[in-house]
């Protein structure tokens, strides 16, 4: 596989469930990102990892818990979410330095019921 | 809070028309300005990464200009085609928060025959 992949593509979960989103990049990049896209809002950065270390947490509630075991894999663990957390969650990767051009995955469409 | 604004929000043009969109961003501490194209059901893809005041970049029928002193960038599409239909996003990086992109809400372009 090439590029950035995300699984699952669609997820429906109840407010008491625990689930995880997975992202994998095959581009040899050293930075990975989680973004949230809600209806009629800009893409919103959630977390940044550089060389497996979290360098940015954009005031995200603790019910979202990221994990980056290595430079190629990124997870977003979800627990006790709210209906307003329903959104498209995009993963991206980039090389650090210079331009930080983002390479995006296809996203996970999350619905919290 | 960094403000990145795009106009218009949406645009409907006929095949063959030329069009342009605007992205405005803070003029201080500029580092880079990105343009992405996001087609429905696909991942956002980078069009241009611009770093220098006065930069002009071109890819086929699409071009972009950058004015960092006044804080704006224009994206031009010459001779629009139906396959240009997408949402065009700009994103701003400043020197204080490198790797943390701030996105605009996008301009949604629809090109009809």
mmCIF file of C-alpha atoms in Angstrom:
data_model
loop_
_atom_site.group_PDB
_atom_site.id
_atom_site.type_symbol
_atom_site.label_atom_id
_atom_site.label_comp_id
_atom_site.label_asym_id
_atom_site.label_seq_id
_atom_site.Cartn_x
_atom_site.Cartn_y
_atom_site.Cartn_z
ATOM 1 C CA UNK A 1 0.000 0.000 0.000
ATOM 2 C CA UNK A 2 1.078 3.551 -0.616
ATOM 3 C CA UNK A 3 0.333 6.884 0.965
ATOM 4 C CA UNK A 4 -1.685 7.248 4.143
ATOM 5 C CA UNK A 5 -4.319 4.685 5.089
ATOM 6 C CA UNK A 6 -6.979 4.867 7.776
ATOM 7 C CA UNK A 7 -9.249 2.248 9.298
ATOM 8 C CA UNK A 8 -12.109 1.967 9.762
ATOM 9 C CA UNK A 9 -13.610 4.244 7.123
ATOM 10 C CA UNK A 10 -16.915 4.443 8.948
ATOM 11 C CA UNK A 11 -17.673 3.925 12.636
ATOM 12 C CA UNK A 12 -20.868 4.145 14.631
ATOM 13 C CA UNK A 13 -20.471 3.959 18.392
ATOM 14 C CA UNK A 14 -22.520 4.537 21.494
ATOM 15 C CA UNK A 15 -21.513 7.026 24.150
ATOM 16 C CA UNK A 16 -20.325 4.272 26.497
ATOM 17 C CA UNK A 17 -18.246 2.399 23.901
ATOM 18 C CA UNK A 18 -14.472 2.345 23.547
ATOM 19 C CA UNK A 19 -13.063 2.240 20.048
ATOM 20 C CA UNK A 20 -9.829 3.101 18.254
ATOM 21 C CA UNK A 21 -9.018 4.722 14.932
ATOM 22 C CA UNK A 22 -5.882 3.600 13.142
ATOM 23 C CA UNK A 23 -3.628 5.459 10.728
ATOM 24 C CA UNK A 24 -0.598 4.165 8.854
ATOM 25 C CA UNK A 25 1.732 6.059 6.549
ATOM 26 C CA UNK A 26 4.029 4.436 3.987
ATOM 27 C CA UNK A 27 5.868 7.615 2.978
ATOM 28 C CA UNK A 28 8.809 7.542 5.376
ATOM 29 C CA UNK A 29 7.606 10.734 7.082
ATOM 30 C CA UNK A 30 8.508 11.570 10.673
ATOM 31 C CA UNK A 31 5.473 13.635 11.687
ATOM 32 C CA UNK A 32 1.858 12.512 12.010
ATOM 33 C CA UNK A 33 -1.306 14.461 12.750
ATOM 34 C CA UNK A 34 -4.943 14.002 13.742
ATOM 35 C CA UNK A 35 -7.506 16.486 12.406
ATOM 36 C CA UNK A 36 -11.247 16.827 13.025
ATOM 37 C CA UNK A 37 -13.627 18.050 10.323
ATOM 38 C CA UNK A 38 -17.061 19.044 11.611
ATOM 39 C CA UNK A 39 -19.817 20.315 9.355
ATOM 40 C CA UNK A 40 -19.344 23.939 8.258
ATOM 41 C CA UNK A 41 -16.136 24.312 10.300
ATOM 42 C CA UNK A 42 -12.493 24.455 9.214
ATOM 43 C CA UNK A 43 -10.258 21.442 9.520
ATOM 44 C CA UNK A 44 -9.178 21.522 13.152
ATOM 45 C CA UNK A 45 -5.793 20.214 14.270
ATOM 46 C CA UNK A 46 -6.056 17.896 17.296
ATOM 47 C CA UNK A 47 -2.640 16.331 17.856
ATOM 48 C CA UNK A 48 0.845 16.404 16.338
ATOM 49 C CA UNK A 49 3.567 13.796 16.780
ATOM 50 C CA UNK A 50 7.157 14.429 15.676
ATOM 51 C CA UNK A 51 9.510 11.432 15.805
ATOM 52 C CA UNK A 52 6.900 9.576 17.942
ATOM 53 C CA UNK A 53 6.783 12.387 20.524
ATOM 54 C CA UNK A 54 3.607 14.405 21.010
ATOM 55 C CA UNK A 55 4.440 18.021 20.285
ATOM 56 C CA UNK A 56 0.968 19.498 20.062
ATOM 57 C CA UNK A 57 -2.294 18.905 21.898
ATOM 58 C CA UNK A 58 -4.743 21.494 20.699
ATOM 59 C CA UNK A 59 -6.839 21.583 23.885
ATOM 60 C CA UNK A 60 -8.513 18.308 23.001
ATOM 61 C CA UNK A 61 -10.776 16.695 25.648
ATOM 62 C CA UNK A 62 -9.284 13.680 27.415
ATOM 63 C CA UNK A 63 -11.947 11.364 25.949
ATOM 64 C CA UNK A 64 -9.664 11.448 22.871
ATOM 65 C CA UNK A 65 -6.359 9.713 23.572
ATOM 66 C CA UNK A 66 -3.668 9.514 20.868
ATOM 67 C CA UNK A 67 -0.926 6.922 20.647
ATOM 68 C CA UNK A 68 2.086 6.853 18.334
ATOM 69 C CA UNK A 69 4.088 3.631 18.778
ATOM 70 C CA UNK A 70 6.411 4.414 15.851
ATOM 71 C CA UNK A 71 6.780 6.974 13.066
ATOM 72 C CA UNK A 72 4.518 4.988 10.720
ATOM 73 C CA UNK A 73 1.534 4.337 12.964
ATOM 74 C CA UNK A 74 -0.867 6.597 14.790
ATOM 75 C CA UNK A 75 -3.942 5.686 16.813
ATOM 76 C CA UNK A 76 -6.781 7.692 18.280
ATOM 77 C CA UNK A 77 -8.450 5.936 21.202
ATOM 78 C CA UNK A 78 -12.027 7.008 21.851
ATOM 79 C CA UNK A 79 -14.048 6.553 25.034
ATOM 80 C CA UNK A 80 -17.241 8.029 26.463
ATOM 81 C CA UNK A 81 -17.706 10.282 23.446
ATOM 82 C CA UNK A 82 -20.545 12.757 23.012
ATOM 83 C CA UNK A 83 -22.873 13.117 20.005
ATOM 84 C CA UNK A 84 -21.138 16.429 19.154
ATOM 85 C CA UNK A 85 -17.936 14.434 18.564
ATOM 86 C CA UNK A 86 -19.517 13.015 15.419
ATOM 87 C CA UNK A 87 -17.290 14.211 12.579
ATOM 88 C CA UNK A 88 -14.782 13.170 9.951
ATOM 89 C CA UNK A 89 -11.396 12.385 11.511
ATOM 90 C CA UNK A 90 -8.460 12.781 9.173
ATOM 91 C CA UNK A 91 -4.937 11.566 9.689
ATOM 92 C CA UNK A 92 -2.003 13.194 7.909
ATOM 93 C CA UNK A 93 1.756 12.862 7.757
ATOM 94 C CA UNK A 94 4.602 15.129 6.688
ATOM 95 C CA UNK A 95 8.316 15.558 6.847
ATOM 96 C CA UNK A 96 9.318 17.952 9.605
ATOM 97 C CA UNK A 97 10.978 21.162 8.610
ATOM 98 C CA UNK A 98 10.663 23.466 5.640
ATOM 99 C CA UNK A 99 7.120 23.232 4.373
ATOM 100 C CA UNK A 100 5.250 20.591 6.438
ATOM 101 C CA UNK A 101 3.224 19.680 3.354
ATOM 102 C CA UNK A 102 0.441 17.412 4.602
ATOM 103 C CA UNK A 103 -0.370 14.037 3.068
ATOM 104 C CA UNK A 104 -3.863 13.064 4.164
ATOM 105 C CA UNK A 105 -5.589 9.754 4.619
ATOM 106 C CA UNK A 106 -9.191 9.184 3.467
ATOM 107 C CA UNK A 107 -10.627 9.783 6.928
ATOM 108 C CA UNK A 108 -12.920 7.951 9.324
ATOM 109 C CA UNK A 109 -16.532 9.102 9.406
ATOM 110 C CA UNK A 110 -17.528 8.774 13.075
ATOM 111 C CA UNK A 111 -21.093 8.850 14.326
ATOM 112 C CA UNK A 112 -21.731 8.863 18.075
ATOM 113 C CA UNK A 113 -25.248 7.802 19.049
ATOM 114 C CA UNK B 1 -6.189 32.467 17.791
ATOM 115 C CA UNK B 2 -5.064 32.702 14.165
ATOM 116 C CA UNK B 3 -7.716 33.680 11.641
ATOM 117 C CA UNK B 4 -7.594 32.281 8.127
ATOM 118 C CA UNK B 5 -10.485 33.395 5.959
ATOM 119 C CA UNK B 6 -11.469 32.249 2.514
ATOM 120 C CA UNK B 7 -13.877 33.796 0.063
ATOM 121 C CA UNK B 8 -16.197 33.124 -1.503
ATOM 122 C CA UNK B 9 -17.599 30.193 0.503
ATOM 123 C CA UNK B 10 -18.944 28.630 -2.659
ATOM 124 C CA UNK B 11 -18.854 29.265 -6.357
ATOM 125 C CA UNK B 12 -20.726 27.866 -9.314
ATOM 126 C CA UNK B 13 -19.213 28.427 -12.772
ATOM 127 C CA UNK B 14 -19.696 27.142 -16.284
ATOM 128 C CA UNK B 15 -17.146 24.980 -18.052
ATOM 129 C CA UNK B 16 -14.549 27.199 -19.678
ATOM 130 C CA UNK B 17 -14.935 30.078 -17.209
ATOM 131 C CA UNK B 18 -11.896 31.344 -15.359
ATOM 132 C CA UNK B 19 -12.244 31.956 -11.665
ATOM 133 C CA UNK B 20 -10.299 32.941 -8.578
ATOM 134 C CA UNK B 21 -10.550 32.619 -4.808
ATOM 135 C CA UNK B 22 -8.998 34.529 -1.940
ATOM 136 C CA UNK B 23 -7.290 33.402 1.249
ATOM 137 C CA UNK B 24 -6.428 35.977 3.898
ATOM 138 C CA UNK B 25 -4.176 35.283 6.867
ATOM 139 C CA UNK B 26 -2.225 37.154 9.564
ATOM 140 C CA UNK B 27 0.637 39.110 8.010
ATOM 141 C CA UNK B 28 2.949 38.814 11.018
ATOM 142 C CA UNK B 29 5.293 35.877 11.724
ATOM 143 C CA UNK B 30 4.610 34.315 8.327
ATOM 144 C CA UNK B 31 6.213 30.935 7.614
ATOM 145 C CA UNK B 32 4.233 29.242 4.825
ATOM 146 C CA UNK B 33 0.885 29.178 3.048
ATOM 147 C CA UNK B 34 -0.565 25.934 1.673
ATOM 148 C CA UNK B 35 -3.328 25.326 -0.864
ATOM 149 C CA UNK B 36 -5.146 21.964 -0.952
ATOM 150 C CA UNK B 37 -7.797 20.528 -3.236
ATOM 151 C CA UNK B 38 -10.381 18.271 -1.606
ATOM 152 C CA UNK B 39 -12.608 16.311 -3.935
ATOM 153 C CA UNK B 40 -15.712 14.628 -2.569
ATOM 154 C CA UNK B 41 -15.011 11.160 -1.116
ATOM 155 C CA UNK B 42 -11.261 11.640 -1.509
ATOM 156 C CA UNK B 43 -8.394 12.911 0.658
ATOM 157 C CA UNK B 44 -7.233 16.541 0.546
ATOM 158 C CA UNK B 45 -4.227 16.861 -1.783
ATOM 159 C CA UNK B 46 -1.613 19.591 -1.742
ATOM 160 C CA UNK B 47 -1.606 21.959 -4.710
ATOM 161 C CA UNK B 48 0.981 24.510 -3.643
ATOM 162 C CA UNK B 49 3.227 25.346 -0.718
ATOM 163 C CA UNK B 50 4.314 28.974 -0.815
ATOM 164 C CA UNK B 51 6.896 30.591 1.382
ATOM 165 C CA UNK B 52 8.201 33.786 -0.249
ATOM 166 C CA UNK B 53 6.463 37.122 -0.659
ATOM 167 C CA UNK B 54 5.644 37.610 -4.337
ATOM 168 C CA UNK B 55 5.751 33.865 -5.018
ATOM 169 C CA UNK B 56 3.765 32.699 -8.016
ATOM 170 C CA UNK B 57 3.235 28.987 -8.591
ATOM 171 C CA UNK B 58 1.534 27.155 -11.414
ATOM 172 C CA UNK B 59 0.293 23.615 -12.004
ATOM 173 C CA UNK B 60 -1.464 23.187 -15.322
ATOM 174 C CA UNK B 61 -4.451 25.537 -15.420
ATOM 175 C CA UNK B 62 -4.190 26.379 -11.719
ATOM 176 C CA UNK B 63 -1.924 29.081 -10.339
ATOM 177 C CA UNK B 64 -1.469 30.911 -7.058
ATOM 178 C CA UNK B 65 0.084 34.151 -5.863
ATOM 179 C CA UNK B 66 1.238 35.208 -2.427
ATOM 180 C CA UNK B 67 1.460 38.571 -0.671
ATOM 181 C CA UNK B 68 2.839 38.062 2.828
ATOM 182 C CA UNK B 69 3.052 41.783 3.667
ATOM 183 C CA UNK B 70 -0.685 42.292 3.312
ATOM 184 C CA UNK B 71 -1.647 38.741 4.239
ATOM 185 C CA UNK B 72 -3.424 37.300 1.217
ATOM 186 C CA UNK B 73 -3.095 34.654 -1.468
ATOM 187 C CA UNK B 74 -5.106 34.181 -4.640
ATOM 188 C CA UNK B 75 -5.820 30.883 -6.374
ATOM 189 C CA UNK B 76 -6.703 31.113 -10.078
ATOM 190 C CA UNK B 77 -8.247 28.463 -12.292
ATOM 191 C CA UNK B 78 -8.149 29.134 -16.009
ATOM 192 C CA UNK B 79 -10.751 27.500 -18.255
ATOM 193 C CA UNK B 80 -12.545 25.561 -15.503
ATOM 194 C CA UNK B 81 -13.435 21.946 -16.186
ATOM 195 C CA UNK B 82 -15.962 19.714 -14.375
ATOM 196 C CA UNK B 83 -13.054 17.765 -12.842
ATOM 197 C CA UNK B 84 -11.990 20.989 -11.070
ATOM 198 C CA UNK B 85 -15.098 20.700 -8.911
ATOM 199 C CA UNK B 86 -13.834 20.400 -5.339
ATOM 200 C CA UNK B 87 -13.331 22.325 -2.130
ATOM 201 C CA UNK B 88 -10.160 24.403 -2.150
ATOM 202 C CA UNK B 89 -8.553 24.887 1.251
ATOM 203 C CA UNK B 90 -5.800 27.231 2.278
ATOM 204 C CA UNK B 91 -3.747 26.738 5.434
ATOM 205 C CA UNK B 92 -1.341 29.041 7.229
ATOM 206 C CA UNK B 93 1.825 28.301 9.174
ATOM 207 C CA UNK B 94 3.481 30.904 11.358
ATOM 208 C CA UNK B 95 6.992 30.937 12.735
ATOM 209 C CA UNK B 96 5.850 30.518 16.306
ATOM 210 C CA UNK B 97 3.961 27.274 15.800
ATOM 211 C CA UNK B 98 5.713 25.454 12.965
ATOM 212 C CA UNK B 99 3.970 22.142 12.082
ATOM 213 C CA UNK B 100 0.632 23.497 13.358
ATOM 214 C CA UNK B 101 -1.417 24.385 10.267
ATOM 215 C CA UNK B 102 -4.456 26.645 10.629
ATOM 216 C CA UNK B 103 -7.008 25.978 7.894
ATOM 217 C CA UNK B 104 -9.660 28.197 6.363
ATOM 218 C CA UNK B 105 -13.196 26.896 5.843
ATOM 219 C CA UNK B 106 -12.566 26.477 2.131
ATOM 220 C CA UNK B 107 -14.144 27.576 -1.139
ATOM 221 C CA UNK B 108 -16.445 25.019 -2.684
ATOM 222 C CA UNK B 109 -16.263 25.148 -6.488
ATOM 223 C CA UNK B 110 -18.779 23.501 -8.773
ATOM 224 C CA UNK B 111 -18.146 23.514 -12.523
ATOM 225 C CA UNK B 112 -21.026 22.555 -14.778
ATOM 226 C CA UNK B 113 -21.208 21.826 -18.489
#
